[in-house]
mmCIF file of C-alpha atoms in Angstrom:
data_model
loop_
_atom_site.group_PDB
_atom_site.id
_atom_site.type_symbol
_atom_site.label_atom_id
_atom_site.label_comp_id
_atom_site.label_asym_id
_atom_site.label_seq_id
_atom_site.Cartn_x
_atom_site.Cartn_y
_atom_site.Cartn_z
ATOM 1 C CA UNK A 1 40.241 -19.729 42.761
ATOM 2 C CA UNK A 2 40.041 -23.012 44.664
ATOM 3 C CA UNK A 3 37.256 -23.439 47.191
ATOM 4 C CA UNK A 4 38.219 -25.576 50.132
ATOM 5 C CA UNK A 5 35.676 -28.107 51.282
ATOM 6 C CA UNK A 6 34.543 -27.702 54.877
ATOM 7 C CA UNK A 7 36.144 -30.176 57.273
ATOM 8 C CA UNK A 8 34.168 -33.310 58.078
ATOM 9 C CA UNK A 9 32.220 -33.143 61.289
ATOM 10 C CA UNK A 10 33.883 -34.865 64.212
ATOM 11 C CA UNK A 11 31.939 -37.497 66.106
ATOM 12 C CA UNK A 12 31.993 -35.318 69.212
ATOM 13 C CA UNK A 13 30.362 -32.550 67.153
ATOM 14 C CA UNK A 14 27.629 -34.954 66.073
ATOM 15 C CA UNK A 15 27.068 -35.989 69.679
ATOM 16 C CA UNK A 16 26.766 -32.350 70.705
ATOM 17 C CA UNK A 17 24.276 -31.685 67.914
ATOM 18 C CA UNK A 18 22.146 -34.688 68.868
ATOM 19 C CA UNK A 19 22.255 -33.635 72.513
ATOM 20 C CA UNK A 20 20.933 -30.190 71.563
ATOM 21 C CA UNK A 21 18.122 -31.804 69.555
ATOM 22 C CA UNK A 22 17.143 -34.110 72.398
ATOM 23 C CA UNK A 23 17.136 -31.539 75.178
ATOM 24 C CA UNK A 24 15.361 -28.919 73.055
ATOM 25 C CA UNK A 25 12.290 -31.135 72.672
ATOM 26 C CA UNK A 26 9.709 -30.483 75.376
ATOM 27 C CA UNK A 27 8.208 -33.924 74.772
ATOM 28 C CA UNK A 28 11.456 -35.527 75.961
ATOM 29 C CA UNK A 29 11.140 -33.978 79.418
ATOM 30 C CA UNK A 30 7.460 -34.849 79.647
ATOM 31 C CA UNK A 31 8.032 -38.455 78.633
ATOM 32 C CA UNK A 32 11.025 -38.929 80.924
ATOM 33 C CA UNK A 33 9.383 -37.192 83.864
ATOM 34 C CA UNK A 34 5.991 -38.863 83.516
ATOM 35 C CA UNK A 35 7.599 -42.259 83.008
ATOM 36 C CA UNK A 36 9.818 -41.908 86.064
ATOM 37 C CA UNK A 37 6.963 -40.698 88.286
ATOM 38 C CA UNK A 38 4.668 -43.485 87.092
ATOM 39 C CA UNK A 39 7.262 -46.200 87.696
ATOM 40 C CA UNK A 40 8.288 -44.955 91.139
ATOM 41 C CA UNK A 41 4.686 -44.350 92.227
ATOM 42 C CA UNK A 42 3.579 -47.759 90.943
ATOM 43 C CA UNK A 43 6.287 -49.547 92.910
ATOM 44 C CA UNK A 44 5.852 -47.401 96.017
ATOM 45 C CA UNK A 45 2.145 -48.194 96.055
ATOM 46 C CA UNK A 46 2.867 -51.922 95.829
ATOM 47 C CA UNK A 47 5.260 -51.602 98.777
ATOM 48 C CA UNK A 48 2.678 -49.566 100.709
ATOM 49 C CA UNK A 49 0.035 -52.255 100.232
ATOM 50 C CA UNK A 50 2.375 -55.056 101.305
ATOM 51 C CA UNK A 51 3.601 -53.037 104.297
ATOM 52 C CA UNK A 52 -0.009 -52.538 105.374
ATOM 53 C CA UNK A 53 -0.782 -56.232 104.986
ATOM 54 C CA UNK A 54 2.425 -57.391 106.664
ATOM 55 C CA UNK A 55 0.982 -57.694 110.207
ATOM 56 C CA UNK A 56 -1.676 -60.071 108.847
ATOM 57 C CA UNK A 57 0.786 -62.362 107.067
ATOM 58 C CA UNK A 58 0.941 -65.943 108.315
ATOM 59 C CA UNK A 59 4.374 -67.364 109.328
ATOM 60 C CA UNK A 60 4.999 -68.960 105.915
ATOM 61 C CA UNK A 61 4.427 -65.626 104.181
ATOM 62 C CA UNK A 62 6.756 -63.811 106.559
ATOM 63 C CA UNK A 63 9.485 -66.321 105.720
ATOM 64 C CA UNK A 64 9.393 -65.050 102.127
ATOM 65 C CA UNK A 65 9.789 -61.404 103.144
ATOM 66 C CA UNK A 66 12.974 -60.999 101.085
ATOM 67 C CA UNK A 67 11.235 -62.217 97.945
ATOM 68 C CA UNK A 68 8.433 -59.754 98.682
ATOM 69 C CA UNK A 69 10.839 -56.842 99.134
ATOM 70 C CA UNK A 70 12.672 -57.535 95.877
ATOM 71 C CA UNK A 71 9.404 -58.012 93.987
ATOM 72 C CA UNK A 72 8.135 -54.634 95.165
ATOM 73 C CA UNK A 73 11.443 -52.968 94.271
ATOM 74 C CA UNK A 74 10.456 -53.159 90.610
ATOM 75 C CA UNK A 75 7.106 -54.719 89.741
ATOM 76 C CA UNK A 76 5.931 -56.213 86.451
ATOM 77 C CA UNK A 77 3.633 -53.275 85.793
ATOM 78 C CA UNK A 78 6.378 -50.720 86.318
ATOM 79 C CA UNK A 79 8.665 -52.619 83.925
ATOM 80 C CA UNK A 80 6.012 -52.358 81.212
ATOM 81 C CA UNK A 81 5.585 -48.643 81.866
ATOM 82 C CA UNK A 82 9.334 -48.079 81.708
ATOM 83 C CA UNK A 83 9.686 -50.119 78.525
ATOM 84 C CA UNK A 84 6.945 -48.189 76.729
ATOM 85 C CA UNK A 85 8.262 -44.815 77.878
ATOM 86 C CA UNK A 86 11.872 -45.364 76.816
ATOM 87 C CA UNK A 87 10.930 -47.108 73.564
ATOM 88 C CA UNK A 88 8.772 -44.143 72.581
ATOM 89 C CA UNK A 89 11.618 -41.720 73.335
ATOM 90 C CA UNK A 90 14.054 -43.830 71.330
ATOM 91 C CA UNK A 91 11.639 -43.935 68.402
ATOM 92 C CA UNK A 92 11.012 -40.185 68.502
ATOM 93 C CA UNK A 93 14.729 -39.405 68.193
ATOM 94 C CA UNK A 94 14.570 -40.953 64.717
ATOM 95 C CA UNK A 95 10.945 -40.629 63.601
ATOM 96 C CA UNK A 96 10.664 -37.025 64.775
ATOM 97 C CA UNK A 97 13.197 -35.814 62.218
ATOM 98 C CA UNK A 98 11.575 -37.782 59.418
ATOM 99 C CA UNK A 99 8.129 -36.427 60.309
ATOM 100 C CA UNK A 100 9.269 -32.794 60.201
ATOM 101 C CA UNK A 101 11.615 -33.212 57.232
ATOM 102 C CA UNK A 102 14.528 -32.065 59.399
ATOM 103 C CA UNK A 103 16.375 -35.241 58.485
ATOM 104 C CA UNK A 104 17.063 -33.797 54.999
ATOM 105 C CA UNK A 105 18.781 -30.795 56.554
ATOM 106 C CA UNK A 106 20.772 -33.072 58.864
ATOM 107 C CA UNK A 107 22.019 -35.272 56.030
ATOM 108 C CA UNK A 108 22.747 -32.245 53.847
ATOM 109 C CA UNK A 109 24.960 -30.838 56.603
ATOM 110 C CA UNK A 110 26.521 -34.223 57.369
ATOM 111 C CA UNK A 111 26.474 -36.539 54.333
ATOM 112 C CA UNK A 112 27.855 -39.417 56.390
ATOM 113 C CA UNK A 113 24.482 -40.854 57.377
ATOM 114 C CA UNK A 114 25.900 -43.721 59.362
ATOM 115 C CA UNK A 115 27.894 -41.355 61.552
ATOM 116 C CA UNK A 116 24.764 -39.335 62.278
ATOM 117 C CA UNK A 117 22.801 -42.413 63.296
ATOM 118 C CA UNK A 118 25.735 -43.777 65.297
ATOM 119 C CA UNK A 119 25.779 -40.512 67.239
ATOM 120 C CA UNK A 120 22.053 -40.853 67.917
ATOM 121 C CA UNK A 121 22.544 -44.426 69.123
ATOM 122 C CA UNK A 122 25.456 -43.471 71.386
ATOM 123 C CA UNK A 123 23.623 -40.534 72.935
ATOM 124 C CA UNK A 124 20.363 -42.411 73.491
ATOM 125 C CA UNK A 125 22.236 -45.338 75.053
ATOM 126 C CA UNK A 126 24.079 -43.049 77.460
ATOM 127 C CA UNK A 127 21.049 -40.945 78.418
ATOM 128 C CA UNK A 128 18.753 -43.925 78.854
ATOM 129 C CA UNK A 129 21.330 -45.799 80.938
ATOM 130 C CA UNK A 130 21.608 -42.864 83.336
ATOM 131 C CA UNK A 131 17.825 -42.536 83.339
ATOM 132 C CA UNK A 132 17.363 -46.226 84.075
ATOM 133 C CA UNK A 133 19.884 -46.135 86.923
ATOM 134 C CA UNK A 134 18.138 -43.143 88.497
ATOM 135 C CA UNK A 135 14.635 -44.579 88.171
ATOM 136 C CA UNK A 136 15.597 -48.071 89.366
ATOM 137 C CA UNK A 137 17.724 -46.663 92.201
ATOM 138 C CA UNK A 138 15.056 -44.272 93.480
ATOM 139 C CA UNK A 139 12.416 -46.970 93.147
ATOM 140 C CA UNK A 140 14.492 -49.419 95.169
ATOM 141 C CA UNK A 141 15.272 -46.846 97.863
ATOM 142 C CA UNK A 142 11.660 -45.708 98.226
ATOM 143 C CA UNK A 143 10.125 -49.181 98.306
ATOM 144 C CA UNK A 144 12.628 -50.501 100.840
ATOM 145 C CA UNK A 145 12.116 -47.426 103.013
ATOM 146 C CA UNK A 146 8.368 -48.116 103.031
ATOM 147 C CA UNK A 147 8.823 -51.817 103.770
ATOM 148 C CA UNK A 148 11.403 -51.074 106.473
ATOM 149 C CA UNK A 149 8.627 -49.558 108.592
ATOM 150 C CA UNK A 150 7.562 -53.189 109.062
ATOM 151 C CA UNK A 151 11.069 -54.574 109.204
ATOM 152 C CA UNK A 152 10.629 -56.067 105.732
ATOM 153 C CA UNK A 153 13.043 -53.956 103.675
ATOM 154 C CA UNK A 154 16.428 -55.149 102.433
ATOM 155 C CA UNK A 155 19.657 -53.206 101.681
ATOM 156 C CA UNK A 156 21.209 -52.979 98.226
ATOM 157 C CA UNK A 157 23.966 -55.285 99.443
ATOM 158 C CA UNK A 158 21.513 -58.115 100.114
ATOM 159 C CA UNK A 159 22.021 -61.135 97.812
ATOM 160 C CA UNK A 160 20.095 -60.539 94.612
ATOM 161 C CA UNK A 161 19.145 -56.922 95.317
ATOM 162 C CA UNK A 162 21.797 -55.385 93.078
ATOM 163 C CA UNK A 163 20.813 -57.707 90.230
ATOM 164 C CA UNK A 164 17.216 -56.527 90.471
ATOM 165 C CA UNK A 165 18.284 -52.888 90.279
ATOM 166 C CA UNK A 166 20.809 -53.499 87.480
ATOM 167 C CA UNK A 167 18.382 -55.522 85.359
ATOM 168 C CA UNK A 168 15.666 -52.891 85.786
ATOM 169 C CA UNK A 169 18.058 -50.038 85.007
ATOM 170 C CA UNK A 170 19.446 -51.662 81.856
ATOM 171 C CA UNK A 171 15.946 -52.371 80.587
ATOM 172 C CA UNK A 172 15.809 -48.639 79.759
ATOM 173 C CA UNK A 173 18.619 -48.474 77.151
ATOM 174 C CA UNK A 174 17.597 -51.830 75.669
ATOM 175 C CA UNK A 175 14.013 -50.650 75.198
ATOM 176 C CA UNK A 176 15.105 -47.276 73.827
ATOM 177 C CA UNK A 177 17.393 -48.880 71.251
ATOM 178 C CA UNK A 178 14.607 -51.253 70.196
ATOM 179 C CA UNK A 179 12.338 -48.250 69.698
ATOM 180 C CA UNK A 180 15.035 -46.522 67.640
ATOM 181 C CA UNK A 181 15.453 -49.544 65.375
ATOM 182 C CA UNK A 182 11.719 -49.798 64.736
ATOM 183 C CA UNK A 183 11.533 -46.064 64.109
ATOM 184 C CA UNK A 184 14.417 -46.227 61.623
ATOM 185 C CA UNK A 185 12.677 -49.034 59.738
ATOM 186 C CA UNK A 186 9.092 -47.727 59.803
ATOM 187 C CA UNK A 187 9.618 -43.928 59.873
ATOM 188 C CA UNK A 188 6.004 -43.198 60.761
ATOM 189 C CA UNK A 189 5.098 -42.082 64.280
ATOM 190 C CA UNK A 190 1.775 -43.856 64.888
ATOM 191 C CA UNK A 191 2.792 -47.086 63.184
ATOM 192 C CA UNK A 192 6.080 -47.134 65.075
ATOM 193 C CA UNK A 193 4.327 -46.779 68.443
ATOM 194 C CA UNK A 194 1.906 -49.595 67.620
ATOM 195 C CA UNK A 195 4.738 -51.815 66.408
ATOM 196 C CA UNK A 196 6.803 -51.028 69.506
ATOM 197 C CA UNK A 197 3.969 -52.038 71.827
ATOM 198 C CA UNK A 198 3.320 -55.216 69.850
ATOM 199 C CA UNK A 199 6.962 -56.301 69.583
ATOM 200 C CA UNK A 200 8.049 -55.494 73.136
ATOM 201 C CA UNK A 201 4.921 -56.343 75.138
ATOM 202 C CA UNK A 202 2.058 -58.013 73.272
ATOM 203 C CA UNK A 203 3.882 -60.708 71.313
ATOM 204 C CA UNK A 204 5.981 -61.915 74.299
ATOM 205 C CA UNK A 205 2.799 -62.293 76.366
ATOM 206 C CA UNK A 206 1.372 -64.843 73.920
ATOM 207 C CA UNK A 207 4.452 -67.032 73.543
ATOM 208 C CA UNK A 208 4.514 -70.159 75.693
ATOM 209 C CA UNK A 209 7.628 -71.812 77.079
ATOM 210 C CA UNK A 210 6.282 -75.358 77.132
ATOM 211 C CA UNK A 211 8.111 -76.360 73.964
ATOM 212 C CA UNK A 212 11.763 -75.982 73.095
ATOM 213 C CA UNK A 213 11.457 -73.611 70.125
ATOM 214 C CA UNK A 214 8.734 -71.432 71.645
ATOM 215 C CA UNK A 215 10.667 -71.319 74.917
ATOM 216 C CA UNK A 216 13.747 -70.112 73.024
ATOM 217 C CA UNK A 217 11.697 -67.346 71.390
ATOM 218 C CA UNK A 218 10.068 -66.388 74.691
ATOM 219 C CA UNK A 219 13.359 -66.250 76.588
ATOM 220 C CA UNK A 220 14.790 -64.059 73.813
ATOM 221 C CA UNK A 221 12.317 -61.240 74.542
ATOM 222 C CA UNK A 222 13.586 -58.297 76.655
ATOM 223 C CA UNK A 223 10.619 -58.215 79.032
ATOM 224 C CA UNK A 224 10.885 -61.960 79.688
ATOM 225 C CA UNK A 225 14.644 -61.687 80.168
ATOM 226 C CA UNK A 226 13.989 -58.974 82.738
ATOM 227 C CA UNK A 227 11.449 -61.198 84.511
ATOM 228 C CA UNK A 228 14.025 -63.967 84.824
ATOM 229 C CA UNK A 229 16.761 -61.637 86.049
ATOM 230 C CA UNK A 230 14.655 -60.065 88.810
ATOM 231 C CA UNK A 231 13.165 -63.371 89.978
ATOM 232 C CA UNK A 232 15.809 -64.148 92.577
ATOM 233 C CA UNK A 233 13.888 -67.142 93.954
ATOM 234 C CA UNK A 234 13.326 -68.662 90.509
ATOM 235 C CA UNK A 235 12.755 -72.407 90.672
ATOM 236 C CA UNK A 236 13.120 -72.569 94.477
ATOM 237 C CA UNK A 237 9.754 -71.340 95.683
ATOM 238 C CA UNK A 238 7.145 -74.092 96.254
ATOM 239 C CA UNK A 239 4.671 -71.854 94.417
ATOM 240 C CA UNK A 240 6.816 -71.581 91.283
ATOM 241 C CA UNK A 241 5.892 -73.730 88.307
ATOM 242 C CA UNK A 242 9.175 -75.271 87.175
ATOM 243 C CA UNK A 243 9.027 -75.797 83.435
ATOM 244 C CA UNK A 244 11.128 -78.109 81.341
ATOM 245 C CA UNK A 245 12.832 -75.348 79.354
ATOM 246 C CA UNK A 246 13.877 -72.861 81.988
ATOM 247 C CA UNK A 247 15.421 -69.476 81.381
ATOM 248 C CA UNK A 248 18.822 -68.727 82.877
ATOM 249 C CA UNK A 249 20.435 -65.625 84.327
ATOM 250 C CA UNK A 250 23.221 -65.769 81.747
ATOM 251 C CA UNK A 251 20.591 -66.065 79.038
ATOM 252 C CA UNK A 252 18.838 -62.979 80.381
ATOM 253 C CA UNK A 253 21.975 -60.840 80.193
ATOM 254 C CA UNK A 254 22.744 -62.259 76.746
ATOM 255 C CA UNK A 255 19.268 -61.295 75.561
ATOM 256 C CA UNK A 256 19.823 -57.731 76.742
ATOM 257 C CA UNK A 257 23.159 -57.507 74.919
ATOM 258 C CA UNK A 258 21.822 -59.095 71.733
ATOM 259 C CA UNK A 259 18.815 -56.776 71.493
ATOM 260 C CA UNK A 260 20.948 -53.703 72.115
ATOM 261 C CA UNK A 261 23.588 -54.713 69.560
ATOM 262 C CA UNK A 262 21.146 -55.748 66.828
ATOM 263 C CA UNK A 263 18.985 -52.659 67.351
ATOM 264 C CA UNK A 264 22.027 -50.381 67.118
ATOM 265 C CA UNK A 265 23.220 -52.041 63.904
ATOM 266 C CA UNK A 266 19.758 -51.870 62.327
ATOM 267 C CA UNK A 267 19.423 -48.185 63.212
ATOM 268 C CA UNK A 268 22.804 -47.283 61.739
ATOM 269 C CA UNK A 269 22.604 -49.380 58.569
ATOM 270 C CA UNK A 270 18.958 -48.729 57.669
ATOM 271 C CA UNK A 271 19.688 -45.147 56.524
ATOM 272 C CA UNK A 272 21.811 -46.450 53.633
ATOM 273 C CA UNK A 273 19.074 -48.719 52.333
ATOM 274 C CA UNK A 274 16.314 -46.160 51.847
ATOM 275 C CA UNK A 275 15.982 -42.560 50.753
ATOM 276 C CA UNK A 276 14.875 -39.925 53.265
#
């Protein structure tokens, strides 16, 4: 009697399975919720402080009200919070299964390891993009509403405003994919979190852009690319230090795309190079 082999899992089936795994983890909701609240509250507080100080601004400061509004829409601190939150979630989607041993069951059910990891990458990218759009959009709306009480808010259609929101929103999937790649390589929860913090935040902070090669490395970091993209007045403010090797907007978007692509490839291919 011939036993028929079960049909290979379709990619849509793998996506559905990964979606069930992600939404069944309580830690996912806590991380997403806490991260969103922290980011929105951080930015809203910055807008509240500037709105309170607005009547005491001198004329030169009031002339830069647009720069102030866009800076408060998504601050440096909130970008770091968002990056850490999404990177940890991305890492957990991979490391969590290795820590519990569930990855053996997954690969036994679906021997095509690359397809499994590709499904994880696709799902995380989609979820984190939606998450980033929601967080950046709510943050922008709340901060501009607060600043509008002093006539200092700007609409989303204002020049540069959409770029600030888009760059902040897309920082979420880029950070999550970076966390996934590190998790796929390290496969240990604590070490992955330390490495994620070091790679995404600590190392970029210590790289100077005074020299050509260090500037290239600095501009190739996601957090620094975000800083360039949201700095609408870059190089035009009298208070801005114009360096010899300046970052560009095109370079910022390229950095985002490169990190996302490389991280996705590393995540998918790493499962073939090591045993579970």
